[in-house]
PDB file of C-alpha atoms and ligand atoms in Angstrom:
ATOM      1  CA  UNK A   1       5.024  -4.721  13.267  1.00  0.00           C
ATOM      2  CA  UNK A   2       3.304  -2.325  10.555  1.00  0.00           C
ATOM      3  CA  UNK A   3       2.017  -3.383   7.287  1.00  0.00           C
ATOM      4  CA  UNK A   4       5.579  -2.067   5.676  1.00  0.00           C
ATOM      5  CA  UNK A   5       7.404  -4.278   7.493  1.00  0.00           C
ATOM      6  CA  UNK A   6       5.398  -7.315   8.166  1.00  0.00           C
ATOM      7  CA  UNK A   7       4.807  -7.061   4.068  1.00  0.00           C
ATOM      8  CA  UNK A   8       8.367  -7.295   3.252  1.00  0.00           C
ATOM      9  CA  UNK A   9       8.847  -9.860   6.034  1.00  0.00           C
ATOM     10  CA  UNK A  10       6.166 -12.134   4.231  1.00  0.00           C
ATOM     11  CA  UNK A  11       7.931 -11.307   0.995  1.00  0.00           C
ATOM     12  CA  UNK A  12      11.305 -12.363   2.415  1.00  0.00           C
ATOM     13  CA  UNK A  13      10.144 -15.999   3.675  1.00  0.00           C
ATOM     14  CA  UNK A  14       7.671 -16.233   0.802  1.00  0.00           C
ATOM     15  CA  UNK A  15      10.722 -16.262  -1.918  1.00  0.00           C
ATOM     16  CA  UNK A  16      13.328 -17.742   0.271  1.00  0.00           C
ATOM     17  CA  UNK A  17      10.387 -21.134  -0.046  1.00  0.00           C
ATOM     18  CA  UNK A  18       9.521 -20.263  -3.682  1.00  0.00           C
ATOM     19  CA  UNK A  19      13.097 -19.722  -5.208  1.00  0.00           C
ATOM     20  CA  UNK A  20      13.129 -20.532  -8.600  1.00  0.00           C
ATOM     21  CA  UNK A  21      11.872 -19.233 -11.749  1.00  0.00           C
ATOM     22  CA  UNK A  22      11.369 -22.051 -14.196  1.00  0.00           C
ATOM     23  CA  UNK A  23       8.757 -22.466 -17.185  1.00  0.00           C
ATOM     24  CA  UNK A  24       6.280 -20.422 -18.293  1.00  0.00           C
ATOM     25  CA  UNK A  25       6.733 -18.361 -15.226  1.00  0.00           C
ATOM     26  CA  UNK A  26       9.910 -16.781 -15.757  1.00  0.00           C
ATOM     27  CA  UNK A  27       9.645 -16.765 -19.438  1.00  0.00           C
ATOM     28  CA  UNK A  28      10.074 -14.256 -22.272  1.00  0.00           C
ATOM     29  CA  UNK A  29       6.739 -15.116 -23.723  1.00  0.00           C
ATOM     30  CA  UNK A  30       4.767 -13.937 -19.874  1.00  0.00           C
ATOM     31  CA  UNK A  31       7.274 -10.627 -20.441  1.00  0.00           C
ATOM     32  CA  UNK A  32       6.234 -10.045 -23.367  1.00  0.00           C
ATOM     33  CA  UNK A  33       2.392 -10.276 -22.795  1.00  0.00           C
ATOM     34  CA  UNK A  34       2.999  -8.337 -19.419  1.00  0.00           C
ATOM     35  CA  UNK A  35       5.109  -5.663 -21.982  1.00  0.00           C
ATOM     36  CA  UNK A  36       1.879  -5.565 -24.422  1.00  0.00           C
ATOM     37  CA  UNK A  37       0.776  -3.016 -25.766  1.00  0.00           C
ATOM     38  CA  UNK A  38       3.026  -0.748 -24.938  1.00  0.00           C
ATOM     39  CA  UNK A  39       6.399  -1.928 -24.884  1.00  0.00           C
ATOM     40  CA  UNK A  40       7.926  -4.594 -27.311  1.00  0.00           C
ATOM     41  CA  UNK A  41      11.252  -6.850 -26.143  1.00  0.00           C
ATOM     42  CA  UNK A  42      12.932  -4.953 -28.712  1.00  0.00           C
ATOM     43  CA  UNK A  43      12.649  -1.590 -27.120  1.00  0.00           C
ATOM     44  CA  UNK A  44      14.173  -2.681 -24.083  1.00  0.00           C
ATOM     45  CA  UNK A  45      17.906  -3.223 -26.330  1.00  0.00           C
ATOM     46  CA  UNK A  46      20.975  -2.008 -24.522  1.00  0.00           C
ATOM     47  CA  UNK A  47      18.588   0.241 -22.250  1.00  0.00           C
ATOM     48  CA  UNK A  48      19.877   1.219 -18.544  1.00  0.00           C
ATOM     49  CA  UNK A  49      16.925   0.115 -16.444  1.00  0.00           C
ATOM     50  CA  UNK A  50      15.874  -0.810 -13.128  1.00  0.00           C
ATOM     51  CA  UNK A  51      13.314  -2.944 -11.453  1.00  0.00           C
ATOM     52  CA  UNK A  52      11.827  -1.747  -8.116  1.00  0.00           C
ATOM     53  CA  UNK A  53      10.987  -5.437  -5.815  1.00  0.00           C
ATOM     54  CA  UNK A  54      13.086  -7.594  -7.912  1.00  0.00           C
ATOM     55  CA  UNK A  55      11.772 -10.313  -5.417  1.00  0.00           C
ATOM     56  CA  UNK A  56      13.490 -13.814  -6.443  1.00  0.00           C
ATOM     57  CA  UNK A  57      15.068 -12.214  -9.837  1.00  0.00           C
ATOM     58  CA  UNK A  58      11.823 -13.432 -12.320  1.00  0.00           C
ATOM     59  CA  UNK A  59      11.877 -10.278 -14.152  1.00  0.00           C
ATOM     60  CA  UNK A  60      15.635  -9.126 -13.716  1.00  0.00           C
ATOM     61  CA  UNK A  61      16.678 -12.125 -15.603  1.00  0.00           C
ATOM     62  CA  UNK A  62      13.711 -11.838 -18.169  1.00  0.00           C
ATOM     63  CA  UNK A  63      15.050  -7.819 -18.758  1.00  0.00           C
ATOM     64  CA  UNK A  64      18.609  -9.608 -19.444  1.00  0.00           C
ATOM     65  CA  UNK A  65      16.678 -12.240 -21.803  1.00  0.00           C
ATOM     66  CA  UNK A  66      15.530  -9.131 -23.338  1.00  0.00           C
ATOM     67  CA  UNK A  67      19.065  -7.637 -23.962  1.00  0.00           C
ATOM     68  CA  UNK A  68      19.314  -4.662 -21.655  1.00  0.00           C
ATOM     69  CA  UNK A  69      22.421  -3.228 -20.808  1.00  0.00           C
ATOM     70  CA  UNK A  70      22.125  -3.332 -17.128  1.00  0.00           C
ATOM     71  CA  UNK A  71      19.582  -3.653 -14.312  1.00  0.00           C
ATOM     72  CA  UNK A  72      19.316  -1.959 -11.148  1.00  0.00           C
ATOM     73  CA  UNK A  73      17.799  -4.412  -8.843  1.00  0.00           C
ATOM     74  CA  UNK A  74      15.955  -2.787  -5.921  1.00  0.00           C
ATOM     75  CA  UNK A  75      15.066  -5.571  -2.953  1.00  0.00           C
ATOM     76  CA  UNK A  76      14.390  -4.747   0.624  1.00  0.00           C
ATOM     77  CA  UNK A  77      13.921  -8.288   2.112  1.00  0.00           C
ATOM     78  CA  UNK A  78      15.714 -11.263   2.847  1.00  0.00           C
ATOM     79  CA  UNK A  79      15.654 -12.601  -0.261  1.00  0.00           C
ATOM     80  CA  UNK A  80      17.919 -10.570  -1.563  1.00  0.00           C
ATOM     81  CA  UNK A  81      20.333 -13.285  -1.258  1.00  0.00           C
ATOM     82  CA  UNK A  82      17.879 -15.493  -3.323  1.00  0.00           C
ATOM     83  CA  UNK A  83      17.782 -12.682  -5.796  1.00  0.00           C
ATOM     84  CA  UNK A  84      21.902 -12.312  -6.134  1.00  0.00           C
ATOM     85  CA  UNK A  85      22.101 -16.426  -6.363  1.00  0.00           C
ATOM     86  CA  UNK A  86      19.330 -16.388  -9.446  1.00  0.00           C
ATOM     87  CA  UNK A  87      20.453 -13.517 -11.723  1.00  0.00           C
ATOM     88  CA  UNK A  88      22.053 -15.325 -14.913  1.00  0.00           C
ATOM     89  CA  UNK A  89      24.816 -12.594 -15.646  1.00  0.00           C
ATOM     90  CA  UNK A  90      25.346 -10.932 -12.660  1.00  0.00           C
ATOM     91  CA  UNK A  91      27.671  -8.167 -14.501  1.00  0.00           C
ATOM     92  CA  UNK A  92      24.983  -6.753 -15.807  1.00  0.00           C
ATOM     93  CA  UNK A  93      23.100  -6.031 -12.789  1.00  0.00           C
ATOM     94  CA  UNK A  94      23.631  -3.852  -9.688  1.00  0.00           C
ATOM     95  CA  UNK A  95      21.709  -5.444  -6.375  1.00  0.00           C
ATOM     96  CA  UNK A  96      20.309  -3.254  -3.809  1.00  0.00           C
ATOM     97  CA  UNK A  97      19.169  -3.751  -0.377  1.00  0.00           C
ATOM     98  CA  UNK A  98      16.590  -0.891  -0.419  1.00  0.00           C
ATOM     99  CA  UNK A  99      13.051   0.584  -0.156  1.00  0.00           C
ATOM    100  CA  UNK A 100      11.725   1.295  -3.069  1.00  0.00           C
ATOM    101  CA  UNK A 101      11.140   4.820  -2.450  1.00  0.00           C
ATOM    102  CA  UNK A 102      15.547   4.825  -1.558  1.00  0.00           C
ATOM    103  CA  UNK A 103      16.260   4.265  -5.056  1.00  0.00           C
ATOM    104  CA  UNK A 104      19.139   6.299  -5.707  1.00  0.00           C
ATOM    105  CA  UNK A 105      18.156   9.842  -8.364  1.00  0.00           C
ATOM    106  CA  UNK A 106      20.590   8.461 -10.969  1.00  0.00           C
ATOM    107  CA  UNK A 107      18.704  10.678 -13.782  1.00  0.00           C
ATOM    108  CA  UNK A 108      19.620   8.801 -15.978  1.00  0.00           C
ATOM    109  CA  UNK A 109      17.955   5.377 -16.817  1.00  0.00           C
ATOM    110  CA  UNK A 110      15.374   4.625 -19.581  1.00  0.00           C
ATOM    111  CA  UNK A 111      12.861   2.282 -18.314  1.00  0.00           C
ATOM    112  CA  UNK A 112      11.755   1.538 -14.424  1.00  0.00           C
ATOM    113  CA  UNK A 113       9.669  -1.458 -13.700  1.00  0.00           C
ATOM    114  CA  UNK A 114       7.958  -2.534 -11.066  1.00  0.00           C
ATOM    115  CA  UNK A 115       5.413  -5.411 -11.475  1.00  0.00           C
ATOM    116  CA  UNK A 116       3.586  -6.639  -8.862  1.00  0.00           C
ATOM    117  CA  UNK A 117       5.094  -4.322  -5.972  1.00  0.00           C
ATOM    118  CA  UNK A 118       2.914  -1.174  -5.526  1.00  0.00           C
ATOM    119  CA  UNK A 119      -0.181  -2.661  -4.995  1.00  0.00           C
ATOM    120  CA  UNK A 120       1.503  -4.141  -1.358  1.00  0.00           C
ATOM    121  CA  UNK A 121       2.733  -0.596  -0.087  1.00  0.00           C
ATOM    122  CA  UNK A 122       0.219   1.331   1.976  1.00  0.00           C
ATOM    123  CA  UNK A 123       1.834   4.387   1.010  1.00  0.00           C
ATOM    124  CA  UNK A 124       3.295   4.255  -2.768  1.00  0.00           C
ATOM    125  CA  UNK A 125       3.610   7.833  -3.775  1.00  0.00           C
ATOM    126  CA  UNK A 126       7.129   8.079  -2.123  1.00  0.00           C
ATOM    127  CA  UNK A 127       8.486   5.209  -4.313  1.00  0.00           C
ATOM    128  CA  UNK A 128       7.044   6.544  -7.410  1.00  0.00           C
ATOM    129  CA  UNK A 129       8.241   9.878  -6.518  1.00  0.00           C
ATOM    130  CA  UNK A 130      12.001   8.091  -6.544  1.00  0.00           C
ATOM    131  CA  UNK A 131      11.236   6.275  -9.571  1.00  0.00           C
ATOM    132  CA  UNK A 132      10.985   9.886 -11.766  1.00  0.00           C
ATOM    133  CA  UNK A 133      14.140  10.926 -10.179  1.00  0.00           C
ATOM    134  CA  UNK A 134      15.941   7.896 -11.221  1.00  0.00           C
ATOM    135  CA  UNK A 135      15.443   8.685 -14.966  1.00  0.00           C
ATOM    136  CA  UNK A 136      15.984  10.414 -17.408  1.00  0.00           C
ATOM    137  CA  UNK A 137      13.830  13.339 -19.087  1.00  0.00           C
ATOM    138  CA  UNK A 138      11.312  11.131 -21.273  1.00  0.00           C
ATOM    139  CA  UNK A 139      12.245   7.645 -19.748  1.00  0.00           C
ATOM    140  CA  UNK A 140       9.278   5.757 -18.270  1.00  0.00           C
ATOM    141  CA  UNK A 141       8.258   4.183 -15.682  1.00  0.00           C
ATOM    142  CA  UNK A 142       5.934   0.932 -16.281  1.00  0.00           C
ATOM    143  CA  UNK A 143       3.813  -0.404 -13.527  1.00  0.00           C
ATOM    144  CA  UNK A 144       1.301  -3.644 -12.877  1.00  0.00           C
ATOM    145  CA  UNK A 145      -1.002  -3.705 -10.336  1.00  0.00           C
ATOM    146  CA  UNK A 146      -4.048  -5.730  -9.291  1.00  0.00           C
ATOM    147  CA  UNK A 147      -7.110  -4.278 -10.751  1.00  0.00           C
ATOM    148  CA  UNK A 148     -10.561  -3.867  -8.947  1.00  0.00           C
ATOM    149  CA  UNK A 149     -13.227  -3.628 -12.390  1.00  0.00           C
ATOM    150  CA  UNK A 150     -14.254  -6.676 -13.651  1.00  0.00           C
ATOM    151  CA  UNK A 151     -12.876  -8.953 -10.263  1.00  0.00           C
ATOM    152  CA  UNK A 152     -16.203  -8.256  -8.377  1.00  0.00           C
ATOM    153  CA  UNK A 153     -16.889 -12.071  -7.987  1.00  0.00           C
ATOM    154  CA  UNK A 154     -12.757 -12.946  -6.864  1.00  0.00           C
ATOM    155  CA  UNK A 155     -12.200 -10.063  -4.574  1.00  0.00           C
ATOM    156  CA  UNK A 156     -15.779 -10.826  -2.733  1.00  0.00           C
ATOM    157  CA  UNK A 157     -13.686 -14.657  -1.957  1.00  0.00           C
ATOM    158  CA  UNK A 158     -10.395 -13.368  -1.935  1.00  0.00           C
ATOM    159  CA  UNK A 159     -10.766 -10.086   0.706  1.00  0.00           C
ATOM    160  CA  UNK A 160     -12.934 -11.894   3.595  1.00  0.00           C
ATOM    161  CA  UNK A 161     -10.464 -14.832   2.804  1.00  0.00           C
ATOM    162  CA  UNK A 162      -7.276 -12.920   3.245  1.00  0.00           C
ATOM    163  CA  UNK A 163      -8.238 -11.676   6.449  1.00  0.00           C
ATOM    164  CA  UNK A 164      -7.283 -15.267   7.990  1.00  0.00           C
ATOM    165  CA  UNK A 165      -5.094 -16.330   5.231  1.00  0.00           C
ATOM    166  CA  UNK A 166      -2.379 -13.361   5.754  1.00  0.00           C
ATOM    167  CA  UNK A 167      -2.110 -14.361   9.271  1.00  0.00           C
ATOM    168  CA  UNK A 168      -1.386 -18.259   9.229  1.00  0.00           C
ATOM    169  CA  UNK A 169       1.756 -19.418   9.804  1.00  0.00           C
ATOM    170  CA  UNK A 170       3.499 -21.642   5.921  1.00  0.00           C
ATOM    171  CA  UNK A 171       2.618 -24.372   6.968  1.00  0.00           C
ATOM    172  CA  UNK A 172      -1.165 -23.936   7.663  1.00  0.00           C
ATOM    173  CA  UNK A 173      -0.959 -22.017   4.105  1.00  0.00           C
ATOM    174  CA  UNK A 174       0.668 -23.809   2.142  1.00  0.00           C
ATOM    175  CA  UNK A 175      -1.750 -27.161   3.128  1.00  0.00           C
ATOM    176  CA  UNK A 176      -4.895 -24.470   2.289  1.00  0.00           C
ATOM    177  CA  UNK A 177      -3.181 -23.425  -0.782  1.00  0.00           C
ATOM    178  CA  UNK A 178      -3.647 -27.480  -2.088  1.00  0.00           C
ATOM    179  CA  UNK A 179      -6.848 -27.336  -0.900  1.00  0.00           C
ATOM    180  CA  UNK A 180      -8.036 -24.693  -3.341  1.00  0.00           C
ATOM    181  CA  UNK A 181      -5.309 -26.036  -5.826  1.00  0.00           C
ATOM    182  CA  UNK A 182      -7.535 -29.098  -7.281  1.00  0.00           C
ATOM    183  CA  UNK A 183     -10.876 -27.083  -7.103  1.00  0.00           C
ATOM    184  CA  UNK A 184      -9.118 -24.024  -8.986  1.00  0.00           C
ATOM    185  CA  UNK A 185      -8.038 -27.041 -11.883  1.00  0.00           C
ATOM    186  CA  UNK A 186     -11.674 -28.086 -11.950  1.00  0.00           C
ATOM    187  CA  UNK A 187     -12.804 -24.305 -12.238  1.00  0.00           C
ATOM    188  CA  UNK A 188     -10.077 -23.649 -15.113  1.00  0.00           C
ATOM    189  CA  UNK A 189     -11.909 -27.255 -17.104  1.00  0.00           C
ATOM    190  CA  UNK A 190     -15.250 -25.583 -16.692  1.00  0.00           C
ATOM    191  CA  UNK A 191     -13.705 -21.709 -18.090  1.00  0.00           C
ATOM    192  CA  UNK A 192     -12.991 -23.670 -21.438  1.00  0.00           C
ATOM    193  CA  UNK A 193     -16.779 -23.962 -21.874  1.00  0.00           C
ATOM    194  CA  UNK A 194     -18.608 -21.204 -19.997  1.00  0.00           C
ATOM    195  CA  UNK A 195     -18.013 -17.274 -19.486  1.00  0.00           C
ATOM    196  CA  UNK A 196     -16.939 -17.999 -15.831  1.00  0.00           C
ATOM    197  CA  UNK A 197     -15.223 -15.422 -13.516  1.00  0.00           C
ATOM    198  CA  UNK A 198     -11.290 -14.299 -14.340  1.00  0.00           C
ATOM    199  CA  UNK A 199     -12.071 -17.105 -17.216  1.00  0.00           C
ATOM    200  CA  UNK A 200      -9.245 -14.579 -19.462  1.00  0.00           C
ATOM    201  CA  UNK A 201      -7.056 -14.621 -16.788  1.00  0.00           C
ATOM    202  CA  UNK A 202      -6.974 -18.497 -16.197  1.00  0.00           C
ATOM    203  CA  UNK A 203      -6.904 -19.377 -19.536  1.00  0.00           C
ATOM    204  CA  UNK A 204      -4.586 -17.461 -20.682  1.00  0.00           C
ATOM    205  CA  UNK A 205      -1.966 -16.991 -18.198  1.00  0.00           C
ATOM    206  CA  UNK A 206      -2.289 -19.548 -15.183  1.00  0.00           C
ATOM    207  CA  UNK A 207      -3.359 -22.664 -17.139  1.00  0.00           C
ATOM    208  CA  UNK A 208       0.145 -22.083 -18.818  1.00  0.00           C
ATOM    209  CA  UNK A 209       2.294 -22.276 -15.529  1.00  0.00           C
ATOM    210  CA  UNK A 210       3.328 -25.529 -13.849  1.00  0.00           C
ATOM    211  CA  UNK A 211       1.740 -26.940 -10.755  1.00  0.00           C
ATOM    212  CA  UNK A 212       4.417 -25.521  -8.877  1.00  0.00           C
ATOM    213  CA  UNK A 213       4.033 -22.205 -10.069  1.00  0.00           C
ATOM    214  CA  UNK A 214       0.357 -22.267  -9.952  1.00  0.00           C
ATOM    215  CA  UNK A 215       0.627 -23.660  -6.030  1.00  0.00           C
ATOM    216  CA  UNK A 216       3.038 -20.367  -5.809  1.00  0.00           C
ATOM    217  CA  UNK A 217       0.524 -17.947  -7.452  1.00  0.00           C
ATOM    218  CA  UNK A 218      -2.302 -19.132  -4.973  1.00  0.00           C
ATOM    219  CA  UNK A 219       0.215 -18.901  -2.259  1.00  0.00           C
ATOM    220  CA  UNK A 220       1.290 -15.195  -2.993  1.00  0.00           C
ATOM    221  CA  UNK A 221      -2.974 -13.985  -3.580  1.00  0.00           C
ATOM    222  CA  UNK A 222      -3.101 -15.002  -0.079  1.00  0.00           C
ATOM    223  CA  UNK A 223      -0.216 -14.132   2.319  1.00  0.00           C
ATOM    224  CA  UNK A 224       1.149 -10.864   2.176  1.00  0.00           C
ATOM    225  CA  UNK A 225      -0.003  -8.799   4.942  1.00  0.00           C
ATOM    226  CA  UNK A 226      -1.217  -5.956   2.152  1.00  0.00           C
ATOM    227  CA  UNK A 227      -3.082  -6.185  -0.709  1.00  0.00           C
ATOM    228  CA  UNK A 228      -4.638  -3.363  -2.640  1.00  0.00           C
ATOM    229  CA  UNK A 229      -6.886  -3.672  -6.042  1.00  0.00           C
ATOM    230  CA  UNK A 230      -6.710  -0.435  -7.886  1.00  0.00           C
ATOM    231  CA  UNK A 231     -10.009   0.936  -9.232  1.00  0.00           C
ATOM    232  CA  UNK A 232      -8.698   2.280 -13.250  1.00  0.00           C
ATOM    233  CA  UNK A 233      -8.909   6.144 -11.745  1.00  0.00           C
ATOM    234  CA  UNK A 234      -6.483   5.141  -8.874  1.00  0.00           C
ATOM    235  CA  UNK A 235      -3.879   3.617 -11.114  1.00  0.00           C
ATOM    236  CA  UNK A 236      -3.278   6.332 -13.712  1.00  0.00           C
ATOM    237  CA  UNK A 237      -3.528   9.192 -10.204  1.00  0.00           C
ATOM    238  CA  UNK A 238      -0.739   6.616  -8.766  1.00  0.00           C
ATOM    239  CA  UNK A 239       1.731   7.820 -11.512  1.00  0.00           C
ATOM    240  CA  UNK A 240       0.122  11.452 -11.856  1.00  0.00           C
ATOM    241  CA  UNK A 241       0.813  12.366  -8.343  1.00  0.00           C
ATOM    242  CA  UNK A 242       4.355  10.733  -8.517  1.00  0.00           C
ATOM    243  CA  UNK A 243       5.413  13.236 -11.182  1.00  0.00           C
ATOM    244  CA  UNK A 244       4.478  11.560 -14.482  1.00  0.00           C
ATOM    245  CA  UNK A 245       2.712  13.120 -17.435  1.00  0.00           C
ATOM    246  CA  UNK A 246       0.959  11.245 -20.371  1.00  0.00           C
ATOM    247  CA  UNK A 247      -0.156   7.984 -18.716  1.00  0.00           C
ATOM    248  CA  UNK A 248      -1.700   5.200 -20.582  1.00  0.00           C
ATOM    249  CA  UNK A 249      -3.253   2.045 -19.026  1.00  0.00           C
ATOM    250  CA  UNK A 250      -4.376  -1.205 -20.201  1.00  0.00           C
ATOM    251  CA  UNK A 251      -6.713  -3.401 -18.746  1.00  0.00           C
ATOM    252  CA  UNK A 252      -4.814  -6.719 -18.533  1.00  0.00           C
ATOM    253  CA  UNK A 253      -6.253 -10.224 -19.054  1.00  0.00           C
ATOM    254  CA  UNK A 254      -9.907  -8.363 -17.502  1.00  0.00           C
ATOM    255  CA  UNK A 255      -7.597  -8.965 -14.315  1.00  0.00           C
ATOM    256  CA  UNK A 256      -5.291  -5.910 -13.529  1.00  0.00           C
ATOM    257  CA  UNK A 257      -3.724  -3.151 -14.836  1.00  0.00           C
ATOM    258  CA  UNK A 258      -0.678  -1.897 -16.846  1.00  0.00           C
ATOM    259  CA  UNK A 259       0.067   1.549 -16.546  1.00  0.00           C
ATOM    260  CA  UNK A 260       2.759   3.564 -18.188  1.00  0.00           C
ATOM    261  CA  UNK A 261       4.052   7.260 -17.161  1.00  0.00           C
ATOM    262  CA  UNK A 262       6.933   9.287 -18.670  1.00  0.00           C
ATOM    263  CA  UNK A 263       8.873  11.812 -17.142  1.00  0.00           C
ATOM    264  CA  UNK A 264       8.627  15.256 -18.628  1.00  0.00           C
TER     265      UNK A 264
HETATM  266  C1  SAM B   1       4.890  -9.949  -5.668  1.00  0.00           C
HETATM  267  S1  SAM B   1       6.586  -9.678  -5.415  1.00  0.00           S
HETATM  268  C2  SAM B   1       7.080  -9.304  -7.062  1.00  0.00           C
HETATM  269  C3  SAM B   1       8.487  -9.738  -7.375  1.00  0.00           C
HETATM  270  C4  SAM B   1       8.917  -9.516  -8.829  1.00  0.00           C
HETATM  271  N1  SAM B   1       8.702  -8.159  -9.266  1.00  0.00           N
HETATM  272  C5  SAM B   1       8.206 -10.478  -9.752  1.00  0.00           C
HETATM  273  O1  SAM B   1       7.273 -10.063 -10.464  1.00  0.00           O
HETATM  274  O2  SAM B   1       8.569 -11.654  -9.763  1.00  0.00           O
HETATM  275  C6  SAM B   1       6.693  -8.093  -4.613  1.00  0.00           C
HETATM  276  C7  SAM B   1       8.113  -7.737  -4.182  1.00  0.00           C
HETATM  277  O3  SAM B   1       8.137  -6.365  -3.754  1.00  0.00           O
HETATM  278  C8  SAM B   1       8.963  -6.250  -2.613  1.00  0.00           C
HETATM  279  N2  SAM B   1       8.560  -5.056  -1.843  1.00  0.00           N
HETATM  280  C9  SAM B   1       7.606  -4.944  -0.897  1.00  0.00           C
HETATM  281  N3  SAM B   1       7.572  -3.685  -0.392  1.00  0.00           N
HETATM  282  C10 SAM B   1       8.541  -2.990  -1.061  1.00  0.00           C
HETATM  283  C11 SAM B   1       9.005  -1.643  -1.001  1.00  0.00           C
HETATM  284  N4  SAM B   1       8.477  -0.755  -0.150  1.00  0.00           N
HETATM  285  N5  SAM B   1      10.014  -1.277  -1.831  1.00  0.00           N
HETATM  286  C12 SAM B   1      10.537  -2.181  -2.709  1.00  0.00           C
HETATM  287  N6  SAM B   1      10.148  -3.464  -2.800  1.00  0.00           N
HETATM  288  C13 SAM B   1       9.152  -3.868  -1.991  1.00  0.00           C
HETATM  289  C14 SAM B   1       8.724  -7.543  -1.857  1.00  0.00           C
HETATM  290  O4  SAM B   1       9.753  -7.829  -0.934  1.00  0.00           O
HETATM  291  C15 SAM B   1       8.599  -8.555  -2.987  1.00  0.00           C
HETATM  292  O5  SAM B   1       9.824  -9.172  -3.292  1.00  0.00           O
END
């Protein structure tokens, strides 16, 4: 099986395990700091929009919180039953069972998100491609990605790591994931006293989620088949080449990367 595949395979059984989207985790307050600085809730009002790797419906259901007028939800794996069951009003959203890059060239939507999706496609350019066909002249298309500046110390663990991890079967995985799950709460204790590693990150954003969610975040570092950490110049050339003009990035938590792009 290729990386495509096997990654959307992973994806399927990962959310089919991890279903839910409680707390802190599926809240307006994460949206909103992932929407910072460029986007505020507000701007997202009555918008037609669409989220590329809607996964287990997190951020469809936060775009509804948000007051959109309807969601296109793109999801190629087998949770896409997971993601139908979760969405709170499912009249406002259309499901589909696709590729990212087989979003349909509706031409007219306003906003395209896709958080947390690019940076597991070996080959992303086609799906950005279909996300500037999808909308409208001067809609935008708003992107996270793992960053590579500044995560030095984590990718040196996390790469060498992931070459095992990404090949165990859940259960194996999941016992490894509470292995580094009491450590990583000790690590977190020592970040509220000394300039550690990701310390912005963790203190921030994890320490806020619920043991659950922070067993799921370990869980999802470590098993899809591909992983890429995009260097600052390689995340604003993602959306260049895919057709966008004036893109803006932010440098998230000292973790990763926001990056906007609007269609001319
Ligand atoms: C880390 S999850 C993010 C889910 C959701 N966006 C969230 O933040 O909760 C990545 C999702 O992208 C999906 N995905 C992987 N490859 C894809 C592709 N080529 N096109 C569209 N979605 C893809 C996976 O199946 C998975 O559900």
């Amino acid at each position: 099986m290729n990386a495509v595949d096997r990654t959307v395979k992973d994806f399927g059984e990962q959310w089919l395990r991890y279903s839910d989207n409680e707390g802190y985790y599926g809240s307006l307050e994460l949206f909103s700091d992932m929407l910072s600085p460029f986007l505020k809730l507000e701007d997202l009002k009555n918008c037609k929009v669409a989220e590329i790797g809607s996964g287990a419906s997190r951020i469809v259901n936060m775009l509804i919180s948000a007051g959109v007028k309807h969601v296109i939800a793109v999801e190629p794996s087998d949770s896409f039953e997971v993601l139908c069951q979760n969405i709170k009003e499912p009249d406002k959203v259309t499901c589909l069972k696709l590729m990212g890059d087989q979003l349909p060239a509706y031409g007219d939507l306003d906003y395209i998100f896709s958080i947390g999706v690019l940076h597991h496609i070996p080959d992303p350019k086609p799906v950005v491609e279909a996300a500037c066909r999808a909308l409208r002249p001067e809609g935008n298309f708003f992107v996270w990605l793992y960053g590579k500046e500044e995560n030095e110390f984590y990718l040196a663990l996390i790469k060498p790591l992931r070459i095992l991890t990404r090949k165990l079967p859940h259960l194996v995985l999941a016992s490894l994931v509470l292995l580094i799950y009491h450590p990583l709460n000790l690590y977190i204790r020592l970040c509220h006293r000394f300039p550690l590693p990701l310390r912005e990150y963790l203190l921030s954003i994890f320490e806020k989620m619920s043991p659950e969610k922070r067993k799921l975040i370990i869980y999802d570092q470590l098993n899809p088949a591909y992983a890429k950490y995009y260097s600052r110049q390689e995340a604003i050339k993602l959306l260049e080449d895919g057709g966008f003009v004036n893109v803006r990035i932010h440098h998230r938590h000292g973790y990763s990367w926001t990056v906007i792009g609007t269609k001319s």
